[in-house]
Short mmCIF file of N, CA and C in Angstrom, two decimals:
data_model
loop_
_atom_site.label_atom_id
_atom_site.label_comp_id
_atom_site.label_asym_id
_atom_site.label_seq_id
_atom_site.Cartn_x
_atom_site.Cartn_y
_atom_site.Cartn_z
N MET A 16 -9.41 -5.21 -20.98
CA MET A 16 -8.21 -5.30 -21.78
C MET A 16 -7.38 -6.53 -21.40
N VAL A 17 -7.20 -6.76 -20.09
CA VAL A 17 -6.42 -7.92 -19.65
C VAL A 17 -7.14 -9.21 -20.03
N GLY A 18 -8.47 -9.21 -19.91
CA GLY A 18 -9.23 -10.39 -20.28
C GLY A 18 -9.02 -10.76 -21.74
N GLU A 19 -9.03 -9.76 -22.60
CA GLU A 19 -8.79 -9.98 -24.03
C GLU A 19 -7.36 -10.47 -24.27
N LEU A 20 -6.39 -9.86 -23.60
CA LEU A 20 -5.00 -10.32 -23.72
C LEU A 20 -4.87 -11.76 -23.25
N ARG A 21 -5.50 -12.06 -22.12
CA ARG A 21 -5.42 -13.41 -21.56
C ARG A 21 -5.95 -14.43 -22.56
N ARG A 22 -7.09 -14.10 -23.17
CA ARG A 22 -7.70 -15.02 -24.11
C ARG A 22 -6.83 -15.19 -25.36
N ARG A 23 -6.34 -14.09 -25.90
CA ARG A 23 -5.55 -14.16 -27.13
C ARG A 23 -4.18 -14.80 -26.91
N LEU A 24 -3.59 -14.53 -25.78
CA LEU A 24 -2.25 -15.06 -25.51
C LEU A 24 -2.28 -16.34 -24.69
N THR A 25 -3.45 -16.79 -24.34
CA THR A 25 -3.65 -17.95 -23.46
C THR A 25 -2.77 -17.84 -22.21
N LEU A 26 -2.91 -16.72 -21.53
CA LEU A 26 -2.18 -16.51 -20.28
C LEU A 26 -2.83 -17.29 -19.15
N SER A 27 -2.02 -17.74 -18.24
CA SER A 27 -2.56 -18.36 -17.02
C SER A 27 -3.20 -17.25 -16.19
N ASN A 28 -4.01 -17.64 -15.22
CA ASN A 28 -4.61 -16.66 -14.32
C ASN A 28 -3.52 -15.85 -13.62
N HIS A 29 -2.46 -16.52 -13.21
CA HIS A 29 -1.35 -15.86 -12.52
C HIS A 29 -0.71 -14.80 -13.42
N ASP A 30 -0.45 -15.18 -14.68
CA ASP A 30 0.16 -14.24 -15.61
C ASP A 30 -0.78 -13.09 -15.94
N ALA A 31 -2.07 -13.40 -16.09
CA ALA A 31 -3.06 -12.34 -16.36
C ALA A 31 -3.13 -11.37 -15.20
N ASP A 32 -3.05 -11.89 -13.97
CA ASP A 32 -3.03 -11.01 -12.80
C ASP A 32 -1.80 -10.12 -12.82
N GLY A 33 -0.66 -10.69 -13.21
CA GLY A 33 0.57 -9.91 -13.30
C GLY A 33 0.45 -8.77 -14.30
N VAL A 34 -0.15 -9.06 -15.45
CA VAL A 34 -0.37 -8.03 -16.46
C VAL A 34 -1.30 -6.95 -15.91
N ALA A 35 -2.37 -7.37 -15.26
CA ALA A 35 -3.33 -6.41 -14.69
C ALA A 35 -2.66 -5.52 -13.65
N HIS A 36 -1.86 -6.11 -12.78
CA HIS A 36 -1.16 -5.33 -11.76
C HIS A 36 -0.19 -4.33 -12.40
N ALA A 37 0.53 -4.77 -13.42
CA ALA A 37 1.48 -3.88 -14.09
C ALA A 37 0.76 -2.72 -14.76
N LEU A 38 -0.36 -3.01 -15.41
CA LEU A 38 -1.11 -1.94 -16.07
C LEU A 38 -1.72 -0.98 -15.05
N ASP A 39 -2.20 -1.52 -13.93
CA ASP A 39 -2.73 -0.66 -12.86
C ASP A 39 -1.64 0.25 -12.30
N ALA A 40 -0.47 -0.33 -12.06
CA ALA A 40 0.65 0.47 -11.53
C ALA A 40 1.09 1.51 -12.55
N ARG A 41 1.11 1.15 -13.81
CA ARG A 41 1.46 2.10 -14.87
C ARG A 41 0.50 3.28 -14.86
N GLU A 42 -0.79 2.99 -14.78
CA GLU A 42 -1.79 4.06 -14.75
C GLU A 42 -1.61 4.94 -13.52
N ALA A 43 -1.32 4.34 -12.39
CA ALA A 43 -1.11 5.12 -11.16
C ALA A 43 0.11 6.03 -11.29
N LEU A 44 1.16 5.52 -11.89
CA LEU A 44 2.36 6.34 -12.11
C LEU A 44 2.03 7.52 -13.02
N LEU A 45 1.34 7.25 -14.11
CA LEU A 45 1.02 8.30 -15.07
C LEU A 45 0.00 9.30 -14.52
N ALA A 46 -0.83 8.85 -13.59
CA ALA A 46 -1.87 9.73 -13.03
C ALA A 46 -1.32 10.75 -12.05
N GLY A 47 -0.08 10.60 -11.65
CA GLY A 47 0.49 11.61 -10.76
C GLY A 47 1.27 11.04 -9.60
N PHE A 48 2.23 10.22 -9.88
CA PHE A 48 3.05 9.61 -8.85
C PHE A 48 3.66 10.66 -7.93
N ASP A 49 4.18 11.72 -8.51
CA ASP A 49 4.86 12.75 -7.71
C ASP A 49 3.91 13.50 -6.80
N ALA A 50 2.63 13.54 -7.14
CA ALA A 50 1.64 14.26 -6.33
C ALA A 50 1.08 13.41 -5.19
N LEU A 51 1.36 12.12 -5.19
CA LEU A 51 0.83 11.24 -4.14
C LEU A 51 1.43 11.59 -2.79
N GLU A 52 0.64 11.36 -1.74
CA GLU A 52 1.15 11.49 -0.38
C GLU A 52 2.27 10.45 -0.21
N PRO A 53 3.22 10.71 0.68
CA PRO A 53 4.35 9.78 0.85
C PRO A 53 3.92 8.33 1.09
N ALA A 54 2.95 8.11 1.95
CA ALA A 54 2.53 6.73 2.23
C ALA A 54 1.92 6.07 1.00
N ALA A 55 1.16 6.83 0.22
CA ALA A 55 0.56 6.27 -1.00
C ALA A 55 1.64 5.91 -2.01
N ARG A 56 2.67 6.75 -2.10
CA ARG A 56 3.79 6.45 -3.01
C ARG A 56 4.48 5.15 -2.60
N VAL A 57 4.73 5.01 -1.30
CA VAL A 57 5.41 3.80 -0.81
C VAL A 57 4.54 2.58 -1.04
N ARG A 58 3.24 2.69 -0.79
CA ARG A 58 2.34 1.56 -1.03
C ARG A 58 2.36 1.15 -2.51
N LEU A 59 2.39 2.14 -3.40
CA LEU A 59 2.46 1.83 -4.83
C LEU A 59 3.77 1.13 -5.16
N MET A 60 4.88 1.64 -4.61
CA MET A 60 6.19 1.02 -4.85
C MET A 60 6.23 -0.43 -4.36
N ALA A 61 5.55 -0.70 -3.25
CA ALA A 61 5.56 -2.04 -2.67
C ALA A 61 4.53 -2.96 -3.32
N GLY A 62 3.66 -2.38 -4.12
CA GLY A 62 2.57 -3.16 -4.70
C GLY A 62 3.01 -4.02 -5.87
N PRO A 63 2.16 -4.97 -6.20
CA PRO A 63 2.48 -5.86 -7.32
C PRO A 63 2.48 -5.08 -8.63
N GLY A 64 3.41 -5.40 -9.48
CA GLY A 64 3.44 -4.82 -10.81
C GLY A 64 4.21 -3.52 -10.94
N PHE A 65 4.70 -2.97 -9.82
CA PHE A 65 5.37 -1.66 -9.89
C PHE A 65 6.61 -1.71 -10.78
N ASP A 66 7.49 -2.66 -10.53
CA ASP A 66 8.73 -2.72 -11.32
C ASP A 66 8.46 -3.05 -12.79
N THR A 67 7.46 -3.88 -13.03
CA THR A 67 7.10 -4.19 -14.42
C THR A 67 6.54 -2.95 -15.10
N ALA A 68 5.74 -2.18 -14.37
CA ALA A 68 5.22 -0.93 -14.92
C ALA A 68 6.35 0.02 -15.28
N LEU A 69 7.38 0.08 -14.44
CA LEU A 69 8.53 0.92 -14.75
C LEU A 69 9.23 0.46 -16.03
N GLU A 70 9.31 -0.85 -16.21
CA GLU A 70 9.93 -1.38 -17.43
C GLU A 70 9.12 -0.99 -18.66
N ILE A 71 7.80 -1.08 -18.55
CA ILE A 71 6.93 -0.68 -19.66
C ILE A 71 7.10 0.81 -19.94
N LEU A 72 7.08 1.60 -18.88
CA LEU A 72 7.18 3.05 -19.03
C LEU A 72 8.55 3.49 -19.53
N HIS A 73 9.56 2.67 -19.30
CA HIS A 73 10.89 3.00 -19.81
C HIS A 73 10.87 3.15 -21.33
N ALA A 74 10.03 2.36 -22.00
CA ALA A 74 9.91 2.46 -23.45
C ALA A 74 9.09 3.68 -23.87
N GLU A 75 8.16 4.10 -23.00
CA GLU A 75 7.29 5.22 -23.33
C GLU A 75 7.85 6.57 -22.90
N LEU A 76 8.31 6.62 -21.66
CA LEU A 76 8.79 7.87 -21.05
C LEU A 76 10.08 7.58 -20.30
N PRO A 77 11.18 7.38 -21.01
CA PRO A 77 12.40 6.93 -20.36
C PRO A 77 12.89 7.83 -19.22
N ALA A 78 12.80 9.13 -19.38
CA ALA A 78 13.30 10.03 -18.33
C ALA A 78 12.45 9.92 -17.07
N ASP A 79 11.13 9.90 -17.24
CA ASP A 79 10.24 9.77 -16.08
C ASP A 79 10.43 8.41 -15.42
N ALA A 80 10.49 7.36 -16.22
CA ALA A 80 10.66 6.01 -15.67
C ALA A 80 11.96 5.92 -14.88
N ALA A 81 13.03 6.50 -15.41
CA ALA A 81 14.32 6.46 -14.71
C ALA A 81 14.24 7.24 -13.39
N ARG A 82 13.56 8.38 -13.41
CA ARG A 82 13.42 9.18 -12.19
C ARG A 82 12.60 8.43 -11.15
N TRP A 83 11.49 7.83 -11.58
CA TRP A 83 10.65 7.09 -10.64
C TRP A 83 11.38 5.87 -10.08
N LYS A 84 12.14 5.20 -10.93
CA LYS A 84 12.91 4.04 -10.45
C LYS A 84 13.96 4.49 -9.44
N SER A 85 14.61 5.59 -9.73
CA SER A 85 15.61 6.12 -8.80
C SER A 85 14.98 6.48 -7.46
N GLN A 86 13.81 7.11 -7.50
CA GLN A 86 13.08 7.44 -6.27
C GLN A 86 12.73 6.16 -5.50
N ALA A 87 12.23 5.18 -6.22
CA ALA A 87 11.82 3.93 -5.58
C ALA A 87 13.03 3.20 -4.99
N ASP A 88 14.13 3.18 -5.72
CA ASP A 88 15.33 2.52 -5.22
C ASP A 88 15.85 3.19 -3.96
N ALA A 89 15.75 4.51 -3.90
CA ALA A 89 16.22 5.25 -2.72
C ALA A 89 15.26 5.12 -1.55
N THR A 90 13.97 5.10 -1.84
CA THR A 90 12.95 5.09 -0.79
C THR A 90 12.64 3.69 -0.28
N LEU A 91 12.51 2.75 -1.19
CA LEU A 91 12.06 1.40 -0.83
C LEU A 91 12.78 0.36 -1.69
N PRO A 92 14.08 0.19 -1.50
CA PRO A 92 14.83 -0.72 -2.37
C PRO A 92 14.32 -2.16 -2.35
N GLU A 93 13.78 -2.60 -1.22
CA GLU A 93 13.31 -3.98 -1.12
C GLU A 93 11.89 -4.16 -1.65
N ARG A 94 11.23 -3.06 -2.01
CA ARG A 94 9.87 -3.07 -2.58
C ARG A 94 8.88 -3.82 -1.68
N ALA A 95 9.02 -3.66 -0.38
CA ALA A 95 8.10 -4.30 0.57
C ALA A 95 7.79 -3.31 1.68
N LEU A 96 6.56 -3.36 2.15
CA LEU A 96 6.18 -2.53 3.29
C LEU A 96 6.89 -3.03 4.54
N PRO A 97 7.11 -2.14 5.50
CA PRO A 97 7.71 -2.59 6.75
C PRO A 97 6.75 -3.49 7.52
N GLU A 98 7.29 -4.27 8.41
CA GLU A 98 6.45 -5.09 9.29
C GLU A 98 5.59 -4.14 10.12
N PRO A 99 4.28 -4.35 10.14
CA PRO A 99 3.41 -3.42 10.88
C PRO A 99 3.72 -3.40 12.38
N LEU A 100 3.64 -2.21 12.95
CA LEU A 100 3.82 -2.08 14.40
C LEU A 100 2.61 -2.62 15.15
N VAL A 101 1.43 -2.52 14.53
CA VAL A 101 0.21 -3.08 15.12
C VAL A 101 -0.53 -3.88 14.06
N ASP A 102 -1.26 -4.88 14.54
CA ASP A 102 -2.06 -5.70 13.64
C ASP A 102 -3.45 -5.89 14.25
N GLY A 103 -4.26 -6.68 13.60
CA GLY A 103 -5.62 -6.91 14.08
C GLY A 103 -5.65 -7.50 15.48
N ASN A 104 -4.70 -8.37 15.79
CA ASN A 104 -4.65 -8.95 17.14
C ASN A 104 -4.43 -7.87 18.19
N ALA A 105 -3.62 -6.87 17.86
CA ALA A 105 -3.37 -5.77 18.80
C ALA A 105 -4.65 -4.97 19.02
N LEU A 106 -5.45 -4.80 17.97
CA LEU A 106 -6.71 -4.07 18.12
C LEU A 106 -7.69 -4.86 18.97
N VAL A 107 -7.75 -6.16 18.77
CA VAL A 107 -8.61 -7.00 19.60
C VAL A 107 -8.15 -6.94 21.04
N ALA A 108 -6.85 -6.98 21.27
CA ALA A 108 -6.31 -6.89 22.63
C ALA A 108 -6.66 -5.55 23.28
N GLU A 109 -6.88 -4.53 22.46
CA GLU A 109 -7.30 -3.22 22.96
C GLU A 109 -8.80 -3.18 23.25
N GLY A 110 -9.48 -4.28 22.95
CA GLY A 110 -10.91 -4.35 23.22
C GLY A 110 -11.79 -3.93 22.06
N MET A 111 -11.21 -3.81 20.89
CA MET A 111 -11.99 -3.41 19.72
C MET A 111 -12.58 -4.63 19.05
N ARG A 112 -13.79 -4.44 18.55
CA ARG A 112 -14.46 -5.53 17.83
C ARG A 112 -13.98 -5.53 16.38
N PRO A 113 -13.65 -6.72 15.86
CA PRO A 113 -13.28 -6.80 14.44
C PRO A 113 -14.43 -6.32 13.56
N GLY A 114 -14.08 -5.68 12.49
CA GLY A 114 -15.09 -5.19 11.56
C GLY A 114 -14.44 -4.34 10.49
N PRO A 115 -15.26 -3.70 9.68
CA PRO A 115 -14.74 -2.90 8.56
C PRO A 115 -13.79 -1.78 8.98
N ARG A 116 -13.95 -1.27 10.19
CA ARG A 116 -13.08 -0.18 10.65
C ARG A 116 -11.65 -0.65 10.91
N PHE A 117 -11.47 -1.95 11.11
CA PHE A 117 -10.12 -2.46 11.36
C PHE A 117 -9.18 -2.06 10.22
N LYS A 118 -9.62 -2.24 8.99
CA LYS A 118 -8.77 -1.91 7.84
C LYS A 118 -8.43 -0.43 7.85
N VAL A 119 -9.41 0.41 8.13
CA VAL A 119 -9.18 1.86 8.18
C VAL A 119 -8.13 2.18 9.25
N LEU A 120 -8.30 1.60 10.43
CA LEU A 120 -7.37 1.86 11.53
C LEU A 120 -5.97 1.31 11.24
N LEU A 121 -5.91 0.11 10.69
CA LEU A 121 -4.61 -0.49 10.38
C LEU A 121 -3.90 0.27 9.26
N ASP A 122 -4.66 0.72 8.27
CA ASP A 122 -4.07 1.52 7.20
C ASP A 122 -3.56 2.85 7.73
N LEU A 123 -4.31 3.45 8.64
CA LEU A 123 -3.89 4.70 9.27
C LEU A 123 -2.57 4.51 10.02
N ALA A 124 -2.49 3.42 10.78
CA ALA A 124 -1.26 3.13 11.53
C ALA A 124 -0.09 2.86 10.59
N MET A 125 -0.33 2.11 9.52
CA MET A 125 0.75 1.82 8.56
C MET A 125 1.20 3.10 7.86
N ASP A 126 0.26 3.95 7.47
CA ASP A 126 0.63 5.20 6.82
C ASP A 126 1.51 6.04 7.75
N ALA A 127 1.12 6.13 9.01
CA ALA A 127 1.91 6.90 9.99
C ALA A 127 3.29 6.27 10.17
N GLN A 128 3.35 4.95 10.15
CA GLN A 128 4.63 4.25 10.27
C GLN A 128 5.51 4.54 9.06
N ILE A 129 4.95 4.44 7.88
CA ILE A 129 5.70 4.70 6.64
C ILE A 129 6.25 6.12 6.65
N GLU A 130 5.43 7.06 7.10
CA GLU A 130 5.81 8.47 7.07
C GLU A 130 6.68 8.87 8.26
N GLY A 131 6.92 7.93 9.18
CA GLY A 131 7.78 8.21 10.32
C GLY A 131 7.11 8.98 11.45
N ARG A 132 5.78 9.08 11.40
CA ARG A 132 5.06 9.78 12.48
C ARG A 132 4.94 8.91 13.72
N VAL A 133 5.01 7.60 13.55
CA VAL A 133 5.08 6.67 14.68
C VAL A 133 6.24 5.72 14.42
N THR A 134 6.98 5.43 15.48
CA THR A 134 8.14 4.55 15.32
C THR A 134 8.13 3.39 16.31
N THR A 135 7.16 3.41 17.23
CA THR A 135 7.06 2.33 18.22
C THR A 135 5.65 1.79 18.23
N ARG A 136 5.52 0.59 18.76
CA ARG A 136 4.20 -0.04 18.89
C ARG A 136 3.30 0.82 19.77
N ALA A 137 3.86 1.36 20.86
CA ALA A 137 3.06 2.19 21.78
C ALA A 137 2.52 3.43 21.07
N GLN A 138 3.33 4.06 20.25
CA GLN A 138 2.87 5.24 19.50
C GLN A 138 1.78 4.85 18.50
N ALA A 139 1.96 3.73 17.84
CA ALA A 139 0.97 3.27 16.87
C ALA A 139 -0.35 2.95 17.56
N LEU A 140 -0.28 2.29 18.71
CA LEU A 140 -1.50 1.98 19.46
C LEU A 140 -2.20 3.25 19.92
N GLU A 141 -1.45 4.23 20.37
CA GLU A 141 -2.05 5.50 20.79
C GLU A 141 -2.75 6.18 19.62
N LEU A 142 -2.12 6.17 18.47
CA LEU A 142 -2.73 6.73 17.27
C LEU A 142 -4.03 6.01 16.94
N VAL A 143 -4.00 4.68 17.00
CA VAL A 143 -5.19 3.88 16.69
C VAL A 143 -6.29 4.14 17.71
N ARG A 144 -5.94 4.21 18.99
CA ARG A 144 -6.94 4.50 20.03
C ARG A 144 -7.62 5.83 19.76
N HIS A 145 -6.82 6.84 19.47
CA HIS A 145 -7.38 8.16 19.20
C HIS A 145 -8.28 8.13 17.96
N ALA A 146 -7.81 7.48 16.90
CA ALA A 146 -8.60 7.39 15.67
C ALA A 146 -9.88 6.60 15.90
N ALA A 147 -9.81 5.54 16.69
CA ALA A 147 -11.00 4.73 16.96
C ALA A 147 -12.04 5.56 17.69
N THR A 148 -11.60 6.40 18.61
CA THR A 148 -12.53 7.28 19.32
C THR A 148 -13.13 8.29 18.36
N THR A 149 -12.30 8.86 17.52
CA THR A 149 -12.76 9.86 16.55
C THR A 149 -13.72 9.24 15.54
N LEU A 150 -13.41 8.04 15.09
CA LEU A 150 -14.24 7.37 14.09
C LEU A 150 -15.45 6.68 14.70
N GLY A 151 -15.49 6.60 16.02
CA GLY A 151 -16.60 5.93 16.68
C GLY A 151 -16.54 4.43 16.58
N SER A 152 -15.34 3.88 16.56
CA SER A 152 -15.19 2.43 16.49
C SER A 152 -15.74 1.78 17.74
N PRO A 153 -16.59 0.76 17.59
CA PRO A 153 -17.16 0.12 18.78
C PRO A 153 -16.10 -0.58 19.62
N LYS A 154 -16.25 -0.47 20.91
CA LYS A 154 -15.33 -1.10 21.85
C LYS A 154 -16.08 -2.21 22.58
N VAL A 155 -15.35 -3.24 22.95
CA VAL A 155 -15.89 -4.29 23.79
C VAL A 155 -15.70 -3.85 25.23
N ASP A 156 -16.71 -4.05 26.05
CA ASP A 156 -16.56 -3.72 27.47
C ASP A 156 -15.55 -4.66 28.08
N LYS A 157 -14.58 -4.09 28.78
CA LYS A 157 -13.59 -4.90 29.49
C LYS A 157 -14.08 -5.03 30.93
N ALA A 158 -14.51 -6.21 31.28
CA ALA A 158 -15.04 -6.42 32.63
C ALA A 158 -14.04 -7.12 33.50
#
């Protein structure tokens, strides 16, 4: 759909991406925004196209759009995720090898941070260590 719009409207790649993000966010809102876990809701609010999706939905479902906007304004007025308590460098410093599990571990830590289950770097690292053990994340031998 976005490809066809891009071609017909001669949108730039940037503008076409914006339309795609807005349509994706619109679909996510309609698919059950209220049923999402808190971290997933915040990630959607912080994602590209969220506010544009709300503008589109205001024409379709004004009451729902107003409620979702009010929720977003109260929960995440700046529409940005918080600065992560841990990052990939922290995982490497813990002796973990970079790989596909890094994203899983970092997402887990960010979700816990968003939901208030961890509030310090030490708590986030402990959560990641525990999850890495549970997930079987490979460790580098510290000699």
